[in-house]
Coordinates of C-alpha atoms in Angstrom, one line a residue:
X288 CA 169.8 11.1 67.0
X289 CA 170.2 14.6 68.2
X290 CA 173.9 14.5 68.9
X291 CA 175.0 13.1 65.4
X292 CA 172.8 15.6 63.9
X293 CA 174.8 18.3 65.2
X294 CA 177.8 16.7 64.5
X295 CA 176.6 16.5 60.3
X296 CA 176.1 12.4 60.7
X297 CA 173.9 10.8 58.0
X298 CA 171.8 8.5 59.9
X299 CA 169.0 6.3 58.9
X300 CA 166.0 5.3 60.9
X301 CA 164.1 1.8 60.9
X302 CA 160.2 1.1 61.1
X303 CA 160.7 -2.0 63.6
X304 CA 160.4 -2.1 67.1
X305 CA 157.1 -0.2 67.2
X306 CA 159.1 3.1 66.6
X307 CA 157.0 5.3 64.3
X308 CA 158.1 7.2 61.3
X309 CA 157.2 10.7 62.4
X310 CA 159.2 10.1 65.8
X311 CA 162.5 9.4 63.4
X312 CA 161.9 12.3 60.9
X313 CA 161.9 14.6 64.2
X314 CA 165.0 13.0 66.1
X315 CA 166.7 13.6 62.6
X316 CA 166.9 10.5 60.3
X317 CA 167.9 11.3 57.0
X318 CA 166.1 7.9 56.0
X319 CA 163.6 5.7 57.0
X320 CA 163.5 2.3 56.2
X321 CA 160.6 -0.5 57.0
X322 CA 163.6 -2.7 58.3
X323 CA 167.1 -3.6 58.4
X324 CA 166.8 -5.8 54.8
X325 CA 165.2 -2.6 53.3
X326 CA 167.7 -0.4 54.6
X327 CA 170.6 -3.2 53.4
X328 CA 168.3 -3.5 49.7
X329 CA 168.9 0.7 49.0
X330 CA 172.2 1.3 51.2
X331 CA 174.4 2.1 47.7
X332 CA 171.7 4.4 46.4
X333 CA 170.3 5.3 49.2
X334 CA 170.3 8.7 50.5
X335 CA 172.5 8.0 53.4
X336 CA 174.5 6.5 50.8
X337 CA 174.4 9.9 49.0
X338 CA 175.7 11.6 52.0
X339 CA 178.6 9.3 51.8
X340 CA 180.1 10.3 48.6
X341 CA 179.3 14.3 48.7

């Protein structure tokens, strides 16, 4: 996630795969969901979804 962090990219993180929350808060997430049917249950209010219509 470092490289769209410096390029200003929302990006959102997911709990599956053993990949632990503090790991994606440090590479950058903006969000962190438990998996993909969270992250598709909050995408229009979301804050990735935020970032989207700043």
């Amino acid at each position: 996630m470092g490289t769209v962090t410096c390029a200003d990219v929302a990006c959102a993180g997911l709990l599956c795969s053993g990949i632990q929350r503090r790991d994606l808060d440090e590479a950058g997430a903006r969000a962190v969901y438990r998996h993909a049917a969270d992250l598709l249950a909050h995408l229009e209010r979301g804050s990735v979804a935020a970032d989207a219509t700043a």
